[in-house]
Structures are given as structure tokens and as C-alpha cells.
Coordinates of C-alpha atoms in Angstrom, one line a residue:
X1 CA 0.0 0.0 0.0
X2 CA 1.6 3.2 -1.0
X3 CA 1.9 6.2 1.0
X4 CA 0.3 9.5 -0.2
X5 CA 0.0 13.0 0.8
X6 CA -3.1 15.4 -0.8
X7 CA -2.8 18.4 -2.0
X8 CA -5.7 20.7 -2.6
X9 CA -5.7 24.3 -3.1
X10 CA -8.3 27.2 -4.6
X11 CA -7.2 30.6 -5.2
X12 CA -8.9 33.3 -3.5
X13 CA -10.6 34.6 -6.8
X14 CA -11.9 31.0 -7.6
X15 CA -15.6 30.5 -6.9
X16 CA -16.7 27.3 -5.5
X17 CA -19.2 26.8 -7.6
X18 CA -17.2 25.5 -10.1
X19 CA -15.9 22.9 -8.2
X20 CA -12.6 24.4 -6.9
X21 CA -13.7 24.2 -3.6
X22 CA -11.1 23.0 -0.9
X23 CA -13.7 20.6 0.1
X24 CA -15.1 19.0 -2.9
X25 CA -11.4 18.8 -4.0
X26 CA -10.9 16.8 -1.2
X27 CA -13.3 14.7 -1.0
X28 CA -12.4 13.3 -4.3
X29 CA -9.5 12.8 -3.4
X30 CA -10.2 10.6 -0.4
X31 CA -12.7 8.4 -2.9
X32 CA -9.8 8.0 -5.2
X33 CA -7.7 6.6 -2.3
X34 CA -9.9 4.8 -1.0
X35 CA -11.0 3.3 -4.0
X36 CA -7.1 2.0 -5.4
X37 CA -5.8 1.4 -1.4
X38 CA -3.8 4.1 -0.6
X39 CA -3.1 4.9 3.2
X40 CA -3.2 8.9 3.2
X41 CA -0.8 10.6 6.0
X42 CA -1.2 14.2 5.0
X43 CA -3.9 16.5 3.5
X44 CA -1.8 20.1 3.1
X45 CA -4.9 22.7 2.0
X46 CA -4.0 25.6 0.5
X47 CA -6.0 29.7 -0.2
X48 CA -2.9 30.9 -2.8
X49 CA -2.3 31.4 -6.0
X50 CA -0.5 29.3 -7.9
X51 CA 1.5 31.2 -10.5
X52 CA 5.0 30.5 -8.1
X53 CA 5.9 28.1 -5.4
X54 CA 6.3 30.3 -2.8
X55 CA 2.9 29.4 -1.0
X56 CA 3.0 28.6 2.8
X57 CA 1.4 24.9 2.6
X58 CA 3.2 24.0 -0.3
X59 CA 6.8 24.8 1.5
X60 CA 5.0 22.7 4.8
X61 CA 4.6 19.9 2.4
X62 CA 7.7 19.7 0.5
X63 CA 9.5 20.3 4.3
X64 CA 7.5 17.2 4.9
X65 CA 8.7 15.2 1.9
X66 CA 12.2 16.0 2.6
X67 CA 12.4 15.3 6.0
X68 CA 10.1 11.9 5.2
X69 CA 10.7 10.7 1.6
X70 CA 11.8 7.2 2.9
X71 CA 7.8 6.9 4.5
X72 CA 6.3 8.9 1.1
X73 CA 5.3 7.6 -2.2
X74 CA 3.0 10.5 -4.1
X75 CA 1.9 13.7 -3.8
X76 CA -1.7 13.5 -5.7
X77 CA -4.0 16.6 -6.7
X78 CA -7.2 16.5 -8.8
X79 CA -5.9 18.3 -12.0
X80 CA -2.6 19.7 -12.6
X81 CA -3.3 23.3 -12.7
X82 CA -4.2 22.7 -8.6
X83 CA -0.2 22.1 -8.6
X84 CA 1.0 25.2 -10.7
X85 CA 0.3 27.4 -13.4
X86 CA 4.1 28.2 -14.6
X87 CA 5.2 25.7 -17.1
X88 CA 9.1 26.0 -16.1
X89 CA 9.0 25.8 -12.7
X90 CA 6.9 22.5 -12.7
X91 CA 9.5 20.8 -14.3
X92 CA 12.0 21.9 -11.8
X93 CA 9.7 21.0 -8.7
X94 CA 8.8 17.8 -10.5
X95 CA 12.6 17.0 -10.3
X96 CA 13.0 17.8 -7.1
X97 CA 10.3 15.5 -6.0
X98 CA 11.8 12.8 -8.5
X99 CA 15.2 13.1 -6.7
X100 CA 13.4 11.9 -3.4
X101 CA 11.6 8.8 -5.4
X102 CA 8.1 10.9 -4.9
X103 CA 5.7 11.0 -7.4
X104 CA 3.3 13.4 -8.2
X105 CA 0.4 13.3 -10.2
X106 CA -3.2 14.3 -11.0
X107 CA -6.1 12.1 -10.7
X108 CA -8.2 13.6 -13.0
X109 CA -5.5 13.9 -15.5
X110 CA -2.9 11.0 -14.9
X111 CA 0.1 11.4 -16.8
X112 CA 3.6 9.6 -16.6
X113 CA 6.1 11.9 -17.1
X114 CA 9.2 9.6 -18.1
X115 CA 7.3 9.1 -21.4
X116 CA 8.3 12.5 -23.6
X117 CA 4.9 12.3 -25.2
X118 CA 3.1 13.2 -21.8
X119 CA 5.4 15.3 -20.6
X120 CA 3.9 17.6 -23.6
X121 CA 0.9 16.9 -22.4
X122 CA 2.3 18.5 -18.9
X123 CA 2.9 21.3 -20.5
X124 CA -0.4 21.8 -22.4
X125 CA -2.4 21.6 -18.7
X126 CA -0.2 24.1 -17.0
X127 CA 0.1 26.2 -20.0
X128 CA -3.8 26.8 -20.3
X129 CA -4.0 28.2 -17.4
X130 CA -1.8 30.9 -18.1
X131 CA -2.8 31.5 -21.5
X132 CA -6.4 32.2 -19.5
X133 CA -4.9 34.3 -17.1
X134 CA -2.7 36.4 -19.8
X135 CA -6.2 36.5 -21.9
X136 CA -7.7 38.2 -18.9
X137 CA -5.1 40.4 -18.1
X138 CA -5.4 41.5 -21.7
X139 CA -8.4 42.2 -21.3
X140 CA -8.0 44.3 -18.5
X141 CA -5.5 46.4 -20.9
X142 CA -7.7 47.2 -23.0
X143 CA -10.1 48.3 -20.4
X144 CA -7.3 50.9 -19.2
X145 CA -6.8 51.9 -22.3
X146 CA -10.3 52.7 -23.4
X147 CA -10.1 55.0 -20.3
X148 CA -6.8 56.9 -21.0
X149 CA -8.0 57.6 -24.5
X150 CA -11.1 59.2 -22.9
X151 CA -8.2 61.5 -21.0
X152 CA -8.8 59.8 -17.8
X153 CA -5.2 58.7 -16.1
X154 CA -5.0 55.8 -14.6
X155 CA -2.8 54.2 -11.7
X156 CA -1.2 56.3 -8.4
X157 CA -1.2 59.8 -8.7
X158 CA 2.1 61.4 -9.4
X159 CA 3.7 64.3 -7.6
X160 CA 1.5 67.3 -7.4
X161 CA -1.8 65.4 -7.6
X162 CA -4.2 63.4 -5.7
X163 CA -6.6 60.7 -7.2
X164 CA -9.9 61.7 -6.8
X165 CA -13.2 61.1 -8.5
X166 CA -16.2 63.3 -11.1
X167 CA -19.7 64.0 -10.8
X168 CA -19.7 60.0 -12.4
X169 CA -17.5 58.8 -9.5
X170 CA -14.9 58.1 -12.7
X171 CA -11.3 58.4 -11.6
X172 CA -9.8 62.0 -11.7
X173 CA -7.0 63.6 -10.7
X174 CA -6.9 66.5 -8.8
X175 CA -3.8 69.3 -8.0
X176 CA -2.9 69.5 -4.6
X177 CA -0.5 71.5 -2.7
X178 CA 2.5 70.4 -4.1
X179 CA 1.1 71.5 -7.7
X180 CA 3.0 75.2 -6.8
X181 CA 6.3 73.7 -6.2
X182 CA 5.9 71.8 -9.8
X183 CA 4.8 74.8 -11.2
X184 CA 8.1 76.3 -10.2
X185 CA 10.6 73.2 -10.7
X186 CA 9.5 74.3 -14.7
X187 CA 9.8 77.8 -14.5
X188 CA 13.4 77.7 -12.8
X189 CA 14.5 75.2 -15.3
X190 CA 12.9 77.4 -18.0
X191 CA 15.5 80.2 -17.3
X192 CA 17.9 78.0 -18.7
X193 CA 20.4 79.3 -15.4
X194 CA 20.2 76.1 -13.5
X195 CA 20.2 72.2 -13.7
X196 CA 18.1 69.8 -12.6
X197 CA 20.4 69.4 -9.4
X198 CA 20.1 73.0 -8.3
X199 CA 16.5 72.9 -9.0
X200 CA 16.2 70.2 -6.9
X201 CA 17.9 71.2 -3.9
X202 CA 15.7 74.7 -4.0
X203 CA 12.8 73.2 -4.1
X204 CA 13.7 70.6 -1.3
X205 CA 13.8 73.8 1.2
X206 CA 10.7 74.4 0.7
X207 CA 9.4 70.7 1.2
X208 CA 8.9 68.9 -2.3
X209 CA 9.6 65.0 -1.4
X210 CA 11.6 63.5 -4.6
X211 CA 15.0 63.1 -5.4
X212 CA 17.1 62.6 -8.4
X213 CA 16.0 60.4 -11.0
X214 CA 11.8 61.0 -9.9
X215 CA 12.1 64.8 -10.0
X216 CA 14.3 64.1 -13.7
X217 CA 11.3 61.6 -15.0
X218 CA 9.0 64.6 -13.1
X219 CA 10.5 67.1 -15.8
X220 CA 9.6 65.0 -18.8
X221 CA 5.8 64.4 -18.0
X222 CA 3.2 65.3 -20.1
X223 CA 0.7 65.0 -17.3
X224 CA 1.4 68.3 -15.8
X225 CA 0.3 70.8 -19.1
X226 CA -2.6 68.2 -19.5
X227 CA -1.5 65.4 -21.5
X228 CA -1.5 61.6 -20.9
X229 CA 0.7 59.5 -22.4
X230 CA -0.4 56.7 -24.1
X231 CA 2.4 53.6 -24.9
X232 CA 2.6 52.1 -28.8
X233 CA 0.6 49.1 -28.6
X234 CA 0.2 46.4 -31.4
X235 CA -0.3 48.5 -34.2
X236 CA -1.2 52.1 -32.5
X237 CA 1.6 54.0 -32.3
X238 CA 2.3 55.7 -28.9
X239 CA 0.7 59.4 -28.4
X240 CA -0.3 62.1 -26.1
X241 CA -4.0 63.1 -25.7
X242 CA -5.3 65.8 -23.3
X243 CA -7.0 64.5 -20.1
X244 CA -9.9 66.0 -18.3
X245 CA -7.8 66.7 -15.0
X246 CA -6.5 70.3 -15.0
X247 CA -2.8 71.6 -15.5
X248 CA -0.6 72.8 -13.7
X249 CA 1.5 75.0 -16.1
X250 CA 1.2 75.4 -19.9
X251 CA 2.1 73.3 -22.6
X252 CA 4.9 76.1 -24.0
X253 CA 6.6 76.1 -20.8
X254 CA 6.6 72.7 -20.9
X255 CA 7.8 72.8 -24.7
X256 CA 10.6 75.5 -23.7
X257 CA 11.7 73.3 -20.3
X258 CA 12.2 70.2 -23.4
X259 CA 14.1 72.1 -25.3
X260 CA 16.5 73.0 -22.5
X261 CA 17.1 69.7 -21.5
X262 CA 17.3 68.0 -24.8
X263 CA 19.8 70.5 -26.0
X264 CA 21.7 69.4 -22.6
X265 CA 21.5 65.7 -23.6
X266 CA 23.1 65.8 -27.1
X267 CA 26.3 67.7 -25.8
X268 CA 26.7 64.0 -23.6
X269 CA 25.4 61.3 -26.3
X270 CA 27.1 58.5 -27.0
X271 CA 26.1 56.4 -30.1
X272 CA 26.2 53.0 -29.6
X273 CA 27.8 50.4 -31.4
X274 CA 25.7 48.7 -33.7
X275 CA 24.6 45.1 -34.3
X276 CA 26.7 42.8 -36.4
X277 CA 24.4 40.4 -38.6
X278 CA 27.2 37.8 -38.9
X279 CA 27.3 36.9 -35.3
X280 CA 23.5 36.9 -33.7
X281 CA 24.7 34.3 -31.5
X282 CA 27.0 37.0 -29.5
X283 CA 26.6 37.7 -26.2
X284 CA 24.3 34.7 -26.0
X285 CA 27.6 31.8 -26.5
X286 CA 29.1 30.3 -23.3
X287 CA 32.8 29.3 -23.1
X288 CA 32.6 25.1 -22.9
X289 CA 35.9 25.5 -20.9
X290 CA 35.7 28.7 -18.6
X291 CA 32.3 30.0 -18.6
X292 CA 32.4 32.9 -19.8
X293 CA 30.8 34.9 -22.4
X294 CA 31.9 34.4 -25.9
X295 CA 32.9 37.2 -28.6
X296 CA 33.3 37.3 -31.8
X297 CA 35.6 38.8 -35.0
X298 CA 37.5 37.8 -38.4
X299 CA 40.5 37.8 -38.9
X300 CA 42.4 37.3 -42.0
X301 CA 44.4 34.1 -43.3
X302 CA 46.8 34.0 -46.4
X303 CA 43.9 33.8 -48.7
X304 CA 40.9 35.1 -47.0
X305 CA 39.7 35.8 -44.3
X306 CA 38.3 33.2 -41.2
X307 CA 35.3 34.1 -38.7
X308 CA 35.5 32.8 -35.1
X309 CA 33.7 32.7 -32.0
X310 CA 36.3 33.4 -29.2
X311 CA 36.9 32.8 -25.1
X312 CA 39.2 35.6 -23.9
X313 CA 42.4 34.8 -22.2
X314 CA 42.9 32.7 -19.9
X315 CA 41.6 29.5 -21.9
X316 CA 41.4 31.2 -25.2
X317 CA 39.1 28.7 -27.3
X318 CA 37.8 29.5 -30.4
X319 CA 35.1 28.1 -32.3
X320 CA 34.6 28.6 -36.3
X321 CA 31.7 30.7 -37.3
X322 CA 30.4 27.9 -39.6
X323 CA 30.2 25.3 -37.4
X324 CA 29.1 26.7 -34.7
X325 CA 26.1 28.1 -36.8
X326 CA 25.4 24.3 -38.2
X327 CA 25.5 23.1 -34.3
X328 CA 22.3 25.9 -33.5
X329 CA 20.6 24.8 -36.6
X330 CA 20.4 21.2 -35.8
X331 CA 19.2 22.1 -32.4
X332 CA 16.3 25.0 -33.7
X333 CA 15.5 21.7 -36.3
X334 CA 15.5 19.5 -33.2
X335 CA 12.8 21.5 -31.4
X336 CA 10.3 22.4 -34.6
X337 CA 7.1 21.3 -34.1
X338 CA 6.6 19.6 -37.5
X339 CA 4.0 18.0 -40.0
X340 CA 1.9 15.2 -38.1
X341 CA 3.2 16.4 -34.6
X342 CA 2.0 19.8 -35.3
X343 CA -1.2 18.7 -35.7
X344 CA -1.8 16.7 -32.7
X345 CA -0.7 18.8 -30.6
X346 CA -3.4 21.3 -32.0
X347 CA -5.9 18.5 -31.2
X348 CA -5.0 18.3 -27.7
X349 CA -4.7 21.7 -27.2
X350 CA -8.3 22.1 -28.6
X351 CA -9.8 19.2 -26.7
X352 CA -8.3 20.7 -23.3
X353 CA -9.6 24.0 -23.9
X354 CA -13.0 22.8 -24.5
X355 CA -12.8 20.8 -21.4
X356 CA -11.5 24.1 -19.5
X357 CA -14.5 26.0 -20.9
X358 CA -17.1 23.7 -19.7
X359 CA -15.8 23.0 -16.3
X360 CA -15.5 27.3 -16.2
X361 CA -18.8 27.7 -17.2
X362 CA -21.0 30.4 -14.6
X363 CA -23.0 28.1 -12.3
X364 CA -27.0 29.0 -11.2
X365 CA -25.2 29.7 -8.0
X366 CA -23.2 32.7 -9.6
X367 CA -26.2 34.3 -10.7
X368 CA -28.4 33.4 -7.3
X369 CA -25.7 35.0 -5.6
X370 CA -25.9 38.2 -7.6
X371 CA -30.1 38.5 -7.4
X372 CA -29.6 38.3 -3.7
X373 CA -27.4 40.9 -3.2
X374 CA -28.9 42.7 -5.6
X375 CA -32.3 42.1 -3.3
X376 CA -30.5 43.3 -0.1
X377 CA -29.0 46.5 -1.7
X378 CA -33.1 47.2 -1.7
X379 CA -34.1 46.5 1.6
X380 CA -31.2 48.2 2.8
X381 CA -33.0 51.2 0.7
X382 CA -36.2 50.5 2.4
X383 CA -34.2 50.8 5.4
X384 CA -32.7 53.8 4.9
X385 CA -35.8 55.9 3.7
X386 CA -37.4 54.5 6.9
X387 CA -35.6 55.9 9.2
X388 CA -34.3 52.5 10.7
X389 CA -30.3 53.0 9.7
X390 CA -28.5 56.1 10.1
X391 CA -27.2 57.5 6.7
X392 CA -23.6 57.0 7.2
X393 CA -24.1 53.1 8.1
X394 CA -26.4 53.0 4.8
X395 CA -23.7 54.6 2.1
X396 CA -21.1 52.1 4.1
X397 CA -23.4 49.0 3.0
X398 CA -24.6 50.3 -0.2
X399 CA -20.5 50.5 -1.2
X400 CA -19.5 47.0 0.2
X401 CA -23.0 45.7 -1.6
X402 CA -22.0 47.6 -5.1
X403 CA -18.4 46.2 -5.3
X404 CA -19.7 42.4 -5.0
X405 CA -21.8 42.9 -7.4
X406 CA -19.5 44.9 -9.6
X407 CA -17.0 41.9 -8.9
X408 CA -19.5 39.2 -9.9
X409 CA -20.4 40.8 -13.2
X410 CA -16.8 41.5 -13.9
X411 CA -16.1 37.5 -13.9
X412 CA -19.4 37.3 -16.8
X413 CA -17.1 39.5 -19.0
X414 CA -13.7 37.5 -18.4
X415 CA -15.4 34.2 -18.6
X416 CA -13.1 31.2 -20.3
X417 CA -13.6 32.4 -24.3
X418 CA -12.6 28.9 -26.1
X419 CA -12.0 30.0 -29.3
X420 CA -9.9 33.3 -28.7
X421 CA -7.8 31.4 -26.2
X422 CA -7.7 28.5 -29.3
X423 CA -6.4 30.8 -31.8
X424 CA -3.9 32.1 -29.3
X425 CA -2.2 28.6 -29.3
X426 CA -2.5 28.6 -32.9
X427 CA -0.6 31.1 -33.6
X428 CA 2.2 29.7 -30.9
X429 CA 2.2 26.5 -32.4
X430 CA 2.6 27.8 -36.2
X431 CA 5.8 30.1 -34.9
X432 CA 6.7 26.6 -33.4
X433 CA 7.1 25.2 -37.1
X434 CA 9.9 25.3 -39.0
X435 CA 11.9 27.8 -36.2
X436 CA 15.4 26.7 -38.4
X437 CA 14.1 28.7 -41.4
X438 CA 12.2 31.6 -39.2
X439 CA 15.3 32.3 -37.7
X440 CA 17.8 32.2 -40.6
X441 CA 15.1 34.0 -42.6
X442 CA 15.2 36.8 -39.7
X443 CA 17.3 39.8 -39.4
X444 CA 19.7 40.5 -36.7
X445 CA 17.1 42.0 -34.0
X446 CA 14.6 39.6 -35.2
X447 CA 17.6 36.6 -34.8
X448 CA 18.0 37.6 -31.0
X449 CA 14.3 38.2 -29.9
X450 CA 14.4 34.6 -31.0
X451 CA 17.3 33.5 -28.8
X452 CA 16.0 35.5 -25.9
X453 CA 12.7 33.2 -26.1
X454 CA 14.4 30.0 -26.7
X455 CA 17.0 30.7 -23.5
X456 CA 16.4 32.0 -20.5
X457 CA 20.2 32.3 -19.6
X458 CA 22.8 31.8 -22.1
X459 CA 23.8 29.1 -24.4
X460 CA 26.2 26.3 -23.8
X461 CA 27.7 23.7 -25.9
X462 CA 28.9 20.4 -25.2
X463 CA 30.1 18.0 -27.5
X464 CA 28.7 20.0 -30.7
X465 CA 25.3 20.4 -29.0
X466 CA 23.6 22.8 -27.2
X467 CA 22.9 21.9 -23.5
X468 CA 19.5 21.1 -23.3
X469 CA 19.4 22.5 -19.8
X470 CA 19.6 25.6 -21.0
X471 CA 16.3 25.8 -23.4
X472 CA 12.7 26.2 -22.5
X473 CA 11.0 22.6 -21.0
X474 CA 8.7 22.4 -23.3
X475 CA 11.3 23.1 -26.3
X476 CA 12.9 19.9 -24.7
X477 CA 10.0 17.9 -24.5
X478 CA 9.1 18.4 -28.5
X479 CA 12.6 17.7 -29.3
X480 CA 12.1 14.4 -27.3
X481 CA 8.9 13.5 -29.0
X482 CA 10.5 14.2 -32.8
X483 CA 13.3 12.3 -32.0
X484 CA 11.1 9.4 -31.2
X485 CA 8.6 10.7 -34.3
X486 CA 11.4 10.1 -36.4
X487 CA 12.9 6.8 -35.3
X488 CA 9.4 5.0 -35.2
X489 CA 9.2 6.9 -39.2
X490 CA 13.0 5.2 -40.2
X491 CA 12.3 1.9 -38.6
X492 CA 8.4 1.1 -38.5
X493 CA 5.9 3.3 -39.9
X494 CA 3.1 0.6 -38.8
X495 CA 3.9 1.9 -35.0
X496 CA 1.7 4.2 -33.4
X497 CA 3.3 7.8 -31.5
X498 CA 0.7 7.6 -28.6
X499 CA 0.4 11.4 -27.0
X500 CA -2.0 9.6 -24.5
X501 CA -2.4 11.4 -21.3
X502 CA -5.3 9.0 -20.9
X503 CA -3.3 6.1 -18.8
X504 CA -6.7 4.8 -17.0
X505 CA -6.2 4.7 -13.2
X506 CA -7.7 1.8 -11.1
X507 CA -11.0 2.9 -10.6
X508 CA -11.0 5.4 -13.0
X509 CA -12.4 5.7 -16.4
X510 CA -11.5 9.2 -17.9
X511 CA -11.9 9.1 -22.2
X512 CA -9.2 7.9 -24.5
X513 CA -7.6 10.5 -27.0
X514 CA -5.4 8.6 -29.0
X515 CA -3.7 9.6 -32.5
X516 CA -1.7 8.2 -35.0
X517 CA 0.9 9.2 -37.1

């Protein structure tokens, strides 16, 4: 009988209603163990997110492992997005447990992970999540931005304002008593006499709270003649509007107080040096021998001349141009996500999303919630208009009623959207295909944005290869599965590359998705 500890968490913004609750969580749990014999010695419940590890159960329980591993045989959850919602540091905690012969799995969603196939499949249940989460925050963007373009600013007030609210109770921002000493900052600098420094120090005397690099920032901000900034974004270019709040000085002293500085700058600019598109791999290459950073030149032979990468003194090793650029394109063709793999990935993808979006879906509880508050925000109004609750205890509630409702209806609008999170992964898994000619085909800025998505840290080679603990996990896992792709495709085309995550439990019957290639 194997030892197992349970899991269960529920972020605070999850609603029970859709079965997240610690309890129901929990409870099937206990079913499943009692169902296949396993002696639980631990239930760890957890109220955190899970976008990191750092959440106080979770440290209790892997204290528990360590200091138990020889009495512990799994750590079990109901679905693996319970466990974590960051792709990369799954793999490293499921390593960690591997190293002290734990397992860990879900038991709505069984996989085992030393089959490359379903590790893939890892990766498409904690990566959902976060596609979900990113869609949402998205969303949110657009929300703020809808609201700067209508010249409202959003976020903390800077220096020389408060936030306040309009007639609409719409965010607004309102000069306060520091507004006179910004007011002055521009017209001292606009004499052209002193620097920022001097300005500074002035200014200080007479109480303004900032130092050096806030009050510089301070200097350049649109916000103070009545402008809002708004950042480039997809395809709109960045820009300054005029907001509804009210300046503080005019937009030609602002314009003369630019001038002055800009004229300031240039006297002290350094170009830098640019680019060069026959090494993209600089400053990414790790010395095999010393560990440190590679660079690069040509030098000339008798006859022509001879590119290298190079290790500085004091090991000196140098690597020729063209082979190190044939090791990198093995390994970019080692981890494109090609013809028949491609697509079943997509199908995967496609048939976890739609299993996200049902088990998302708004309960009748969400909306019986809602109609009740909505019912005690008017009694609370009969209340008031009888007399039987002071006014000040009545606005109090009315707030506190408002926001859970606003909060509810907010989750309608950011409900799981299938297809929008569907086409998302589309477009991931076509930049996934054929990455070998994307990135040759790219130019030298394109080349590196590449690099910096492939690697988190640098590159290393060993033995004409690049390190595989240096790429993304889930690079690592579709190398795995080509490499197996293509062996089963030289020696047996009859056999079957099963992406399975299915492996039926005793006492479970989930469905089968199987493909075949």
C-alpha cells in the first residue's frame, strides 16, 4: 500500500461553484484513495495562487517530503493546474520530487512523465491556465486603455496630484498642494540658469519629497500641461492626448523646459555600437571551458579571411563561425514542431480548452448570488428611507454591496472564451514550425528576440550540442517526442506515437484520445 500525501488548493478569486472548492477537492481525493488502497498521511490545503511556489502549505509539504521521503510515495492533486500554473518551474519542482523517489500526479489527469509524449501533455495543462490568465489580463488592458484615451489617467497619482473622482465617480486627478512647487521646478529650469540638481535642492527647502532620478522623469511628464501618455501598442503608435484633469502650467513652458534639456543631452550622447548580422549568437555563447561569455571577429588568413567565435584569455578557445552556426541549426530543427506532430498537438490543445471551458462555465449559484445581493442592496434602501439605519451606516453597505456585485459581473465578461484562447495557441504553435528557417530568414534584432525566447540564460555547448538544460522545457519535451517521431518513421511506420495522457487509473475511467501518425 503506497503512502500518499493530498494536496488541494483554490485561489482566493476561484468561486466554489465551479468545483474548486477545498472541500469537494478533497473529498475526491479521499474516494480515489480509498477506491485504489492508498493509506493517506497528510492533507496540506491551501487559499494561494498558484503562479509560483512560494505558498506557505506548499513549503510545509515539501519540508514534509524531505524530512520523510523514505515513508512517502505520491503527492496526488485533482488536476494539474491545482499544482502550478508556470510551465518552467513545474518541471523543476517535479525534479526535485523525482530526486526523493516521490511521485506526483493528478487524478483527473494521470500522466507519466518519463514518457516525452506526456510530458507535452504536462505542458499543455499548466500552460492553459496561463494562456487564460494572460487573456484576462489583456483584457484588463484594453479596459485601461479605453479609459486613458477618454483622457482619464490611470494608476497612483504622481507628484503634485491626488486621485480623486467626477460627478460620475470616474477616476480624476486633482492638483494639490505640491502642484506650486511643480509649477516652479518648470519655471526655474525654463530660465535655462540652473540644472536639474540646483533645481532640486531649491525646491527641497521648501518641502517637495523627490530626489534625483523621480524629479528628472518629473521634468519630462506630459501630465502636468494636461497630457497623458499613451504607450505604442500592437499596431497604435504611442501618443499624447489631453486628459480631463486640469494643468498645472502650460504646454509652452513645458515645450521650452524640453528644449532645454534636450539641448543638454546631445552635448553628452554616445552612439552605440551597432549590431553585427554575422554573429547573432554574441553575447548569448558560453565558453565550454571557462564559462564565460563568448565574442566574436574575423580575422584574415593567407587567402581570405576566417570568422570565429572566441573565449578571452585565460583559456582562449575558439570556435569557427560555420560550425558553430550548423551546431544551432540542428538544435532549432530538433525542437520544430513539424507536419503530423504539429497537428496533434493542436488537437490536444483544442480538446483541453474545451474541457477548460465547460468546467468554467457560470454556475445558477453565480447568478443566485448576484439577485440576492442585488435584493439586499433594496431592503437596505427601504431601510434607509425608513428611518431604521443612520445615513452614514447605509452609504457604508450600499459600497460594500455595489463592489460584490460589480465583482461578480466583472467575472461574466472574463469568462473562459474557447475560441480566442484556441487561436492564441494557434498562432504559438505555427511560430513553433519550422523555427530553423524563421530564424535564418530573420534579421539581426529579429535573430536575437528569437534567442532570448528559446534561452532563459545563455547558451552552452557540449560535444557539438547545445545543452538542453539551457532551453525552454517544453522546447525539450518536442525535441524528445520528434526524435522518437522520427525513429518510429525510419524503422516502423506501422507503430503508433501515442500522445495519450489518458493512462486509465484503477478505478477510473476518464476518455481515450489517442492519435496516430
Amino acid at each position: 500500500m503506497d503512502n500518499v500525501i493530498l494536496y488541494v488548493r483554490v485561489s482566493t478569486d476561484e468561486q466554489a461553484g465551479r468545483g474548486y472548492s477545498l472541500r469537494d477537492q478533497e473529498q475526491k481525493l479521499m474516494t480515489y484513495c480509498q477506491t485504489n488502497n492508498l493509506n493517506i498521511i497528510a492533507i496540506y490545503r491551501e487559499d494561494y495562487s498558484a503562479k509560483t511556489f512560494k505558498r506557505p502549505e506548499f513549503k510545509k509539504l515539501l519540508d514534509f517530503c524531505k524530512k520523510n521521503k523514505k515513508s512517502v510515495n505520491q503527492v496526488i492533486f485533482i488536476k494539474w493546474d491545482r499544482f502550478s500554473r508556470n510551465t518552467a518551474e513545474s518541471y523543476q519542482m517535479i525534479a526535485t520530487f523525482n530526486a526523493l523517489a516521490i511521485r506526483v500526479n493528478a487524478i483527473e489527469q494521470p500522466l507519466d512523465l518519463t514518457i516525452p509524449e506526456q510530458g507535452l501533455m504536462l505542458a499543455v495543462y499548466l500552460s492553459i491556465p496561463e494562456v487564460e490568465n494572460h487573456r484576462r489580463s489583456l483584457n484588463v488592458t484594453s479596459g485601461m486603455r479605453r479609459a486613458l484615451k477618454e483622457g482619464r489617467y490611470m494608476g497612483s497619482a504622481p507628484l503634485g496630484y491626488d486621485n480623486g473622482r467626477d460627478s460620475a465617480k470616474k477616476p480624476l486627478l486633482i492638483p494639490n498642494k505640491d502642484a506650486v512647487l511643480i509649477q516652479e521646478a518648470f519655471e526655474l529650469m525654463a530660465t535655462g540658469i540652473y540644472n536639474q540638481k540646483e533645481v532640486l535642492i531649491k525646491l527641497k527647502t521648501k518641502g517637495l519629497k523627490s530626489s534625483k532620478t523621480p524629479f528628472s522623469n518629473l521634468l519630462k511628464n506630459p501630465i502636468y500641461y494636461g497630457g497623458i501618455f499613451i504607450k505604442a501598442y500592437k499596431d497604435e503608435k504611442e501618443t499624447i492626448i489631453n486628459g480631463l484633469h486640469e494643468p498645472i502650467i502650460t504646454k509652452s513652458l513645458f515645450d521650452k523646459v524640453q528644449d532645454i534639456l534636450n539641448n543638454r543631452r546631445q552635448k553628452h550622447h554616445t552612439k552605440h555600437k551597432k549590431l553585427n548580422d554575422k554573429f547573432p549568437l554574441k553575447g548569448f555563447l558560453l565558453c565550454p571551458v571557462c564559462n564565460n561569455p563568448l565574442t566574436a571577429s574575423t580575422s584574415k588568413g593567407r587567402t581570405k579571411h576566417y570568422s570565429y567565435y572566441h573565449c578571452i584569455s585565460p583559456c582562449n578557445g575558439r570556435y569557427v563561425l560555420e560550425e558553430v552556426s550548423q551546431w544551432f541549426n540542428d538544435f532549432l530543427d530538433s525542437i520544430s514542431l513539424n507536419g503530423p506532430i504539429k497537428k496533434l498537438f493542436e488537437e490536444v490543445v483544442k480538446e483541453q480548452l474545451s474541457e477548460k471551458a465547460e468546467s468554467n462555465k457560470l454556475g445558477p449559484k453565480h447568478f443566485e448570488q448576484i439577485k440576492k445581493i442585488e435584493q439586499k442592496l433594496e431592503r437596505l434602501q427601504d431601510m434607509y428611507v425608513d428611518g431604521e439605519i443612520e445615513k452614514s451606516d447605509y452609504q457604508t453597505t450600499k459600497i460594500r454591496y455595489e463592489n460584490i456585485v460589480t465583482e461578480l459581473k466583472e467575472k461574466e465578461k472574463n469568462d473562459f472564451d474557447e475560441k480566442v484562447l484556441f487561436d492564441l495557441y494557434q498562432k504559438a504553435i505555427n511560430k513553433m514550425e519550422s523555427i530553423e528557417k524563421q530564424y535564418n530568414n530573420a534579421d539581426i534584432e529579429g535573430k536575437r528576440l528569437l534567442l532570448g525566447s528559446i534561452f532563459p540564460n545563455k547558451i552552452h555547448f557540449e560535444n557539438k550540442k547545445v545543452r538542453t538544460a539551457d532551453v525552454n522545457p517544453i522546447l525539450n519535451e518536442i525535441s524528445s517526442i520528434n526524435k522518437a517521431y522520427r525513429g518510429i518513421k525510419k524503422w516502423d511506420k506501422s507503430k503508433k506515437l501515442d500522445m495519450s495522457h489518458r493512462v486509465t487509473a484503477k478505478g477510473f475511467e476518464p476518455p481515450t484520445l489517442r492519435a496516430e501518425i
